[in-house]
XYZ file of C-alpha atoms in Angstrom:
303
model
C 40.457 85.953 113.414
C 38.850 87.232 116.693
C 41.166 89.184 119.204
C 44.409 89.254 116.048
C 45.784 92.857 115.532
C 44.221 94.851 113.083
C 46.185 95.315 109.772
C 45.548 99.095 109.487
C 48.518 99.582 111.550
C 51.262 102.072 109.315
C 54.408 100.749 110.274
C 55.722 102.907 107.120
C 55.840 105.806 109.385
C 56.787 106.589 112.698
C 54.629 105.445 115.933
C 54.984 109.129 117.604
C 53.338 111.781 116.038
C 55.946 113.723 114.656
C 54.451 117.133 114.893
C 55.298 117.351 118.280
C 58.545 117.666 120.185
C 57.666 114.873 122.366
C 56.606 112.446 119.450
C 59.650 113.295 117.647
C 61.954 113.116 120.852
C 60.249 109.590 121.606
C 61.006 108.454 117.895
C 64.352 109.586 118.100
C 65.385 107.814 121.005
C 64.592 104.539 119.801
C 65.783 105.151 116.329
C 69.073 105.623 117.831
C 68.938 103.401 121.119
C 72.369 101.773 121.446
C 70.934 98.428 123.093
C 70.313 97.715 119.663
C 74.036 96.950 118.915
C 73.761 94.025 121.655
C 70.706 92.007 119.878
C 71.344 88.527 118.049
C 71.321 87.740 114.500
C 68.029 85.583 115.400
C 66.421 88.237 117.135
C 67.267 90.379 114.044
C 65.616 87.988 111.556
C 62.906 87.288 113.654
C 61.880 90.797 113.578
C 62.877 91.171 110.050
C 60.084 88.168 109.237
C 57.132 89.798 111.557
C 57.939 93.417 109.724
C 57.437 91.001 106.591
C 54.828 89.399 107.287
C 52.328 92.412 108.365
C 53.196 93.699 105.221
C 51.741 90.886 103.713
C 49.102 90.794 105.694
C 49.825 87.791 107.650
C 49.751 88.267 111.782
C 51.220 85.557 113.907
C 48.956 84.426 116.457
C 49.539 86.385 119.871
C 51.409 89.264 118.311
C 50.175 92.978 120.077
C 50.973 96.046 118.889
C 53.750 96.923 121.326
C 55.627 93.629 120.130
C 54.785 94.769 116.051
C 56.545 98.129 116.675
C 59.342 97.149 118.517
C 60.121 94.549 115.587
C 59.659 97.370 113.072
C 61.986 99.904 115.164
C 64.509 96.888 115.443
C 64.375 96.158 112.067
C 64.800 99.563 110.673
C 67.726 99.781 113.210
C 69.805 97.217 111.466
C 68.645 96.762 107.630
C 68.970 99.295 105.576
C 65.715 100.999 104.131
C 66.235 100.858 100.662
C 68.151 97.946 100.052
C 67.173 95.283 102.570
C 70.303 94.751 103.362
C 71.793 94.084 106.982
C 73.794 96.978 107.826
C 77.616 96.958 108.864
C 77.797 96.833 112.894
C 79.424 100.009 113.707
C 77.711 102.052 110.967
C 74.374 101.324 112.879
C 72.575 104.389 114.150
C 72.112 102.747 117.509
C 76.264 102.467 117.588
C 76.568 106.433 117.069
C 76.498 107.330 120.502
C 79.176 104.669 121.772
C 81.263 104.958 119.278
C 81.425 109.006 118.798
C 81.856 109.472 122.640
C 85.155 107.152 122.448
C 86.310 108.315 119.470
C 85.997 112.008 119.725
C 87.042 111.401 123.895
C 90.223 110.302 122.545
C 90.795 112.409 119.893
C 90.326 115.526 122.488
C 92.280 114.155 124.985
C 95.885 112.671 122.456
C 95.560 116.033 120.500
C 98.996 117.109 121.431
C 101.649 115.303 119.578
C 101.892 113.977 115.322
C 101.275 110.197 115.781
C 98.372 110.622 118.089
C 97.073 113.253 116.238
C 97.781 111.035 113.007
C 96.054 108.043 114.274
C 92.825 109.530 116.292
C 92.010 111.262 112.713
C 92.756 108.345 110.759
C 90.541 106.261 113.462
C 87.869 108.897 112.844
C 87.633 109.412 109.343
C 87.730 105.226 108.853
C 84.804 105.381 111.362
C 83.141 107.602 108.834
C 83.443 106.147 105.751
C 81.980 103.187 107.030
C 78.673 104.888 108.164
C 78.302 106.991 105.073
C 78.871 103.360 102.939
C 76.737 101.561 105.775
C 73.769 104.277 104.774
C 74.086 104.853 101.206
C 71.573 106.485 99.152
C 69.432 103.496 97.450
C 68.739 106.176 94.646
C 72.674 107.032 94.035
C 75.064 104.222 95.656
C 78.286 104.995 96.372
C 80.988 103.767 93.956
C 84.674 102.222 95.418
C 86.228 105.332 93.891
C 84.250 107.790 95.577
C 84.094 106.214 98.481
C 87.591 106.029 98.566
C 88.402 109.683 97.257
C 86.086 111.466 100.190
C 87.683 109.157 102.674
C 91.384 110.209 101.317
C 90.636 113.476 100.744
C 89.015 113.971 104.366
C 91.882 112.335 106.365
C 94.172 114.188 104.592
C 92.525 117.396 105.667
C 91.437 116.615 109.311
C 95.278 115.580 109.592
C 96.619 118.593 107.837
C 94.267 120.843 110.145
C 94.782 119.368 113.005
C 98.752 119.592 112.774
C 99.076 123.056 111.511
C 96.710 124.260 114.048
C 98.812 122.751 116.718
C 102.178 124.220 115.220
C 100.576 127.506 115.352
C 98.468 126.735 119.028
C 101.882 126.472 120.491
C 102.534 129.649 121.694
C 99.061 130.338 123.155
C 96.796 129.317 125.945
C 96.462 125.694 126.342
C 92.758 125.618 126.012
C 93.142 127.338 122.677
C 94.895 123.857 121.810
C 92.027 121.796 123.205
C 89.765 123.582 120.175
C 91.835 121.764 117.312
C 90.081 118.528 117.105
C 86.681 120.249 116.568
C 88.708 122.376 113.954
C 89.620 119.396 112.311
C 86.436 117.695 112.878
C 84.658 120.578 110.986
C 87.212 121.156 108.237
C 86.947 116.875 107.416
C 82.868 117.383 107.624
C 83.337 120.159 104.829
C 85.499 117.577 102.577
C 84.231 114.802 103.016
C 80.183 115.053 103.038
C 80.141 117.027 99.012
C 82.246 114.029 97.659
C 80.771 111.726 99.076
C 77.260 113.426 97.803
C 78.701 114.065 94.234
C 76.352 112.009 92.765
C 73.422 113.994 94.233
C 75.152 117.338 93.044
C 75.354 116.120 89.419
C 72.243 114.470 89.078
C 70.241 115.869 92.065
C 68.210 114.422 94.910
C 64.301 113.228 94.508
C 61.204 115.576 95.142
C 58.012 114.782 95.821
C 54.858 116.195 96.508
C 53.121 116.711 99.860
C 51.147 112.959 98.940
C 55.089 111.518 98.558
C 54.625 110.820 94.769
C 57.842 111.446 92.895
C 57.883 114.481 90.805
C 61.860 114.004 89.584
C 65.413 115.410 90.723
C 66.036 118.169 91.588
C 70.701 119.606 91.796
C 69.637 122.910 92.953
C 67.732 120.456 95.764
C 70.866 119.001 96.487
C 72.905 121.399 96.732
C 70.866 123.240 99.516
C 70.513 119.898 101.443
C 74.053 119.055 101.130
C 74.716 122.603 102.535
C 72.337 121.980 105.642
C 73.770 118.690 106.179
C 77.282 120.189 106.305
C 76.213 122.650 108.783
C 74.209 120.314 110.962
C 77.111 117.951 111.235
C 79.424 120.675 112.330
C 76.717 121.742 114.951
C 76.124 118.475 116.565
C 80.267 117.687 117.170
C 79.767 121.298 118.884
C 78.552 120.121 122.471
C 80.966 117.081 123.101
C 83.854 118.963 121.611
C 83.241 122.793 122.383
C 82.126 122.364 125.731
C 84.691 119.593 127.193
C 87.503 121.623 127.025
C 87.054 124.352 129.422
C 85.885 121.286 132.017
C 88.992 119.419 130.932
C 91.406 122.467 131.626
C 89.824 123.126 134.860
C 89.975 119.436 135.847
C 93.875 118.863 134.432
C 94.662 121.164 137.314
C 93.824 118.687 140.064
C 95.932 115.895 141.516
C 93.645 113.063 140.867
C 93.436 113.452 136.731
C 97.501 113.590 137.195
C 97.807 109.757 138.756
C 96.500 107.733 135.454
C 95.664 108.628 131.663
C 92.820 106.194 131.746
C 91.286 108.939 134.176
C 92.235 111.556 131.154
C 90.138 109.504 128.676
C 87.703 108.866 130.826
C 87.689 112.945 131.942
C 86.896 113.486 127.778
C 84.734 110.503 127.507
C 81.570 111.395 130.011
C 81.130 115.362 128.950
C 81.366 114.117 125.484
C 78.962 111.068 125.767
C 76.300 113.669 127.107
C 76.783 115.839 124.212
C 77.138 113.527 121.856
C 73.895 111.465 123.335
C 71.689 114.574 123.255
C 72.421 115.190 119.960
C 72.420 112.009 117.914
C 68.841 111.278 119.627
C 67.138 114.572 119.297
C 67.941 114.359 115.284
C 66.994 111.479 113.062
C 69.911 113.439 110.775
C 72.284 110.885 112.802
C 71.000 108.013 109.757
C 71.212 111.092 107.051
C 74.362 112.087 107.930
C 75.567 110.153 105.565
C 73.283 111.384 102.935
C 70.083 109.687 101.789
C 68.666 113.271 100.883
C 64.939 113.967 99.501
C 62.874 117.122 99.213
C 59.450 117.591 99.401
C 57.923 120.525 97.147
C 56.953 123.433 99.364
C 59.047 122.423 102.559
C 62.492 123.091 103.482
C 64.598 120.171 102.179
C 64.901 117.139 104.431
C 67.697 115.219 104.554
């Protein structure tokens, strides 16, 4: 048909080009836009059935390029890529940002006594669990009993971190204190991402070539990605939770942040919503963080 978009268009890949910072950066952003989290279940399906439909070759009349790639960048944003399936809400990439700057805001800012302390981790961890079951590995799902064990096995240690580094924070500077969430943050990332990856470790991740054709699995693949994605999970909590407390312990000495505790949460919320929001966009790691791992032969792993 005269004047209908071309079907050459490779809506497998990204739109950017991703050898450049500003391709990436571009992809990244709308990967992880949090508008997203506000479209309709119609608006989903609709651009479920135009991603569909180019792939079968069929182009509704009027559609331009602009509209096909927003549809595909929608569509990857709420059904998951190996599975089809429409993801879980709040384990969304586009709901990391909103729901990391509350949750870590609040966590930094009731750090000081057991039940808040108890709850904020528990709050956190739950959070967790559901992204890493919201973005399962197609290649090795998670089963109830893993799922369950890493989530059990992380509170436990984010709790038991958190507490004893209070009891023993007590005699020191405050703004020693204000570190222990992080602590606990990075102790439950060092739990909770191997079990929840066991599958990987036993029966390894897949590696391709430099065409994308599937060579096998690969453990000793696993294990290194595993490894990076530990590390890389640790690094992006750094700038909403490293950084916030010296500005918090400055600002805790003025009168204003003394009148309300909404002004406390809010004092933790906007520092961390900036760190938090240039991290989870400049790294597409935000959907592997909980795990759908592959290697290609020759690079570094890529999680």
């Amino acid at each position: 048909m005269s004047g209908a978009l071309p079907l050459n268009i490779n809506i497998h890949e990204p739109r950017w080009d991703q050898s450049t910072f500003i391709g990436r950066a571009n992809h990244f952003f709308t990967v992880t836009d949090p508008r997203n989290i506000l479209l309709t279940n119609e608006q989903l399906e609709n651009a479920r059935k135009i991603v569909h439909d180019y792939r079968q070759g069929i182009v509704p009349p009027g559609l331009t390029e602009n509209e096909l790639w927003r549809a595909k960048y929608v569509y990857d944003s709420a059904f998951h890529p190996d599975t089809g399936e429409k993801m879980v809400l709040i384990g969304r990439m586009s709901a990391q940002v909103p729901m990391n700057m509350t949750i870590t805001g609040c966590m930094m800012t009731f750090y000081r006594t057991t039940p808040a302390v108890l709850f904020w981790q528990w709050i956190n961890q739950s959070f967790n669990a559901v992204v890493n079951y919201t973005n399962r590995s197609g290649d090795a799902p998670l089963t109830v009993n893993e799922l369950g064990t890493a989530y059990v096995s992380a509170t436990t240690g984010a709790v038991a971190t958190a507490l004893g580094l209070n009891a023993l924070t007590k005699h020191v500077s405050p703004l020693i204190g204000r570190f222990v969430p992080f602590a606990a943050v990075a102790a439950a990332n060092c739990i909770n991402i191997p079990l929840m990856r066991q599958r990987e470790l036993r029966v390894g991740i897949p590696v391709t070539d430099a065409n994308g054709k599937r060579l096998g699995e690969s453990a000793n693949a696993a294990q290194q990605a595993i490894a990076q994605v530990v590390i890389s999970r640790i690094l992006m909590a750094a700038p909403g939770m490293a950084i916030p407390p010296f500005i918090m312990n400055a600002l805790e000495k003025k009168a204003f942040l003394k009148v309300s505790p909404v002004l406390k949460v809010l004092g933790q919320v906007v520092p961390v919503s900036l760190g938090r929001s240039c991290v989870t966009r400049s790294q597409e790691a935000c959907r592997q963080q909980s795990g759908r791992l592959s290697i290609t032969v020759g690079d570094r792993p890529r999680m």
